[in-house]
Coordinates of C-alpha atoms in Angstrom, one line a residue:
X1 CA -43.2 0.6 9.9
X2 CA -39.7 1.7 9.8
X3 CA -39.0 4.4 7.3
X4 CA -35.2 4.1 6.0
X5 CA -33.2 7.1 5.7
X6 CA -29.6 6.7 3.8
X7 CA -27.3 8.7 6.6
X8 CA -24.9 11.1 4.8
X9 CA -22.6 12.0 7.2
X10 CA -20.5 8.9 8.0
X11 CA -19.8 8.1 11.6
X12 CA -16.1 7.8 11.9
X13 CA -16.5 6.8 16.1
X14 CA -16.7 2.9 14.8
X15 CA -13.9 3.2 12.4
X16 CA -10.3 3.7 13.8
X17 CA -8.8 6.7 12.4
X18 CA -6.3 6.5 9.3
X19 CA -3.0 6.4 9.5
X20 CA -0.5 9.4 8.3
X21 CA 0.1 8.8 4.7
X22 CA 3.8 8.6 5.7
X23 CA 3.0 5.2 7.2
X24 CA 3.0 3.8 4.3
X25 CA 5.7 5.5 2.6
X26 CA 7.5 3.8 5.6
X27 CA 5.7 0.7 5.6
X28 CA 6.6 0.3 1.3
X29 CA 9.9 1.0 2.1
X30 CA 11.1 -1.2 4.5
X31 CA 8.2 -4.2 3.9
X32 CA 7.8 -4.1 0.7
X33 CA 5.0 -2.1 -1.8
X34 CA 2.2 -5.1 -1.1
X35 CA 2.6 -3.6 3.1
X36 CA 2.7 -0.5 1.6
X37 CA -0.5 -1.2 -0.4
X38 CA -2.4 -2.8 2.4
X39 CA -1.8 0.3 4.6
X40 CA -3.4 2.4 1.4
X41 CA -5.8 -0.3 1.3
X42 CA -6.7 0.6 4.9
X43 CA -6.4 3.8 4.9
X44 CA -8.8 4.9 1.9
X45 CA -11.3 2.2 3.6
X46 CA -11.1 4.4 6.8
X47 CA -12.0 7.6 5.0
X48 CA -14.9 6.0 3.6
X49 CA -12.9 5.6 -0.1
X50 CA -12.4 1.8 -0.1
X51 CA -12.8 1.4 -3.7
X52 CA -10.0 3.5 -4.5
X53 CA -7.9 1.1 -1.7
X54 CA -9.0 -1.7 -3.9
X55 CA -7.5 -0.7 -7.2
X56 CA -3.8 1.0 -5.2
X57 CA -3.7 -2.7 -3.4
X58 CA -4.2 -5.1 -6.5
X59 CA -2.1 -2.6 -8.7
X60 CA 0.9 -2.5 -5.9
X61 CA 0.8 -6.1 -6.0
X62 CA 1.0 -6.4 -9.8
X63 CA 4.0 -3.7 -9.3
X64 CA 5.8 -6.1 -6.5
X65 CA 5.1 -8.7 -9.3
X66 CA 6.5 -7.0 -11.7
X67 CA 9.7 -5.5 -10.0
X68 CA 10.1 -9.5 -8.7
X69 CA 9.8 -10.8 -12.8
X70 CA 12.7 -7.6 -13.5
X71 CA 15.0 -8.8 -10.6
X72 CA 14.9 -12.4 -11.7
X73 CA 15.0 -11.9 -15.5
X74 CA 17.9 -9.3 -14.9
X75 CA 21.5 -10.3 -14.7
X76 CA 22.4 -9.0 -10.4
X77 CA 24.3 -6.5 -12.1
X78 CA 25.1 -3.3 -9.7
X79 CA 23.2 -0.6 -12.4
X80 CA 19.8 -3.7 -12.4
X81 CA 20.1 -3.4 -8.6
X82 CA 20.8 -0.3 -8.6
X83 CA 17.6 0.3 -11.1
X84 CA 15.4 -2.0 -8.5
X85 CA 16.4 0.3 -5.2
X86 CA 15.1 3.6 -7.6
X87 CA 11.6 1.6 -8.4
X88 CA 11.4 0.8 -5.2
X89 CA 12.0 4.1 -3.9
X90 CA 9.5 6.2 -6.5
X91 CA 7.0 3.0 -6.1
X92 CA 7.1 4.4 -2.0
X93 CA 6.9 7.7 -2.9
X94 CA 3.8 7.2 -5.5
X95 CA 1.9 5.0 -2.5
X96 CA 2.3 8.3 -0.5
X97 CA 1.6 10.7 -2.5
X98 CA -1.9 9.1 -4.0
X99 CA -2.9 9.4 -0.5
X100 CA -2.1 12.8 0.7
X101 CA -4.7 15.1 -0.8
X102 CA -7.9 12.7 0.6
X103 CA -5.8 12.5 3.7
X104 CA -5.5 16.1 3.9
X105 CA -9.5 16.5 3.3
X106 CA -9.8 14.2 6.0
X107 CA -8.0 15.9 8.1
X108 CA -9.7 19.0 7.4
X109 CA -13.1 17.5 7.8
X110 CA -12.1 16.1 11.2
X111 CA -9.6 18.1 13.7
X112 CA -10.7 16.7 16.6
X113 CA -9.7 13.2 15.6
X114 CA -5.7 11.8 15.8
X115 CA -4.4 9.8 13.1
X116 CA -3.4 6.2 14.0
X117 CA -0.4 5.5 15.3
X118 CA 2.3 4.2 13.2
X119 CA 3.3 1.5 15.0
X120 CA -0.1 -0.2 14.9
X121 CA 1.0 -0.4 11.1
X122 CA 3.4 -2.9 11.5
X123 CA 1.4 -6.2 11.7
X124 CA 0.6 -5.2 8.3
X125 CA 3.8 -4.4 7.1
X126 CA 4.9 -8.0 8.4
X127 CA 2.2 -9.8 6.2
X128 CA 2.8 -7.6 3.4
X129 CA 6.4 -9.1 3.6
X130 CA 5.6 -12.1 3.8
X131 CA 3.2 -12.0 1.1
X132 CA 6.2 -10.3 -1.3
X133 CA 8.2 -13.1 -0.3
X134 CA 5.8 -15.5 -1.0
X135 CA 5.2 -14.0 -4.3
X136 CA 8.6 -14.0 -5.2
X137 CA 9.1 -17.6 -4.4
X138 CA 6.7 -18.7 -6.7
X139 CA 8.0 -16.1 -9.4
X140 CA 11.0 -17.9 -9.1
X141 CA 9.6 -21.4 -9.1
X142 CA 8.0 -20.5 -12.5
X143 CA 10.6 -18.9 -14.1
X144 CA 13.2 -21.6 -13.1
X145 CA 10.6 -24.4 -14.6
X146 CA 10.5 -22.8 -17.9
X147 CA 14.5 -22.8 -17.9
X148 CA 14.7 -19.1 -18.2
X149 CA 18.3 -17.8 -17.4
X150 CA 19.0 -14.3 -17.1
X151 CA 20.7 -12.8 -20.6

């Protein structure tokens, strides 16, 4: 009879490595924060965390909902533009930062193993794009059907 012992010490030779937290940072910035959360996503999953990838992926998706619902119910003022660049900015910067200390333990916990390259990021940053755009279309499509016009 087999006798089933829970192993510990995760084997990170089947997983790819994760990616630098700066990735996504990248990734948010010029894809938008739901690429930015699927790298975070990712990335937690890889250092055996995907729980905490979970919540930072549904919550940066809320947050590209959100900032969508501000641009559209906002008159395209230069200062409400101007206030969308800065969320987008600190949302980046907060997708970065959440991941650096576990990345760091990771790192610490494995010097023999490279982080991913960045560029194998960008697939992801594509869909996350096109998910934000998708999102925003429909934003739209709701917010016009109600007859909302920006104050």
């Amino acid at each position: 009879s087999m006798v089933y012992l829970p192993n510990m010490s995760v084997d990170y030779s089947s997983r790819p490595a994760p990616w630098h937290p700066r990735v996504a940072l990248i990734i948010a910035l010029l894809f938008s924060w739901v690429g930015g959360g699927l790298i975070v996503y990712q990335n937690f999953a890889r250092m055996g965390r995907a729980h905490l990838g979970r919540e930072l992926l549904i919550n940066s998706l809320l947050a590209t909902l959100a900032l969508i619902l501000l641009a559209l119910l906002f008159t395209p003022t230069e200062g409400a533009q101007l206030l969308i660049l800065l969320l987008d900015l600190v949302g980046s910067v907060i997708l970065y930062r959440l991941q650096l200390k576990p990345f760091q333990q990771w790192a610490k916990e494995h010097p023999q193993v490279m982080p991913s390259s960045g560029w194998t990021s960008l697939g992801w940053g594509l869909l996350g794009a096109v998910i934000a755009m998708g999102l925003a279309f429909f934003t739209s499509l709701v917010v016009a059907s109600i007859g909302f016009r920006p104050s």
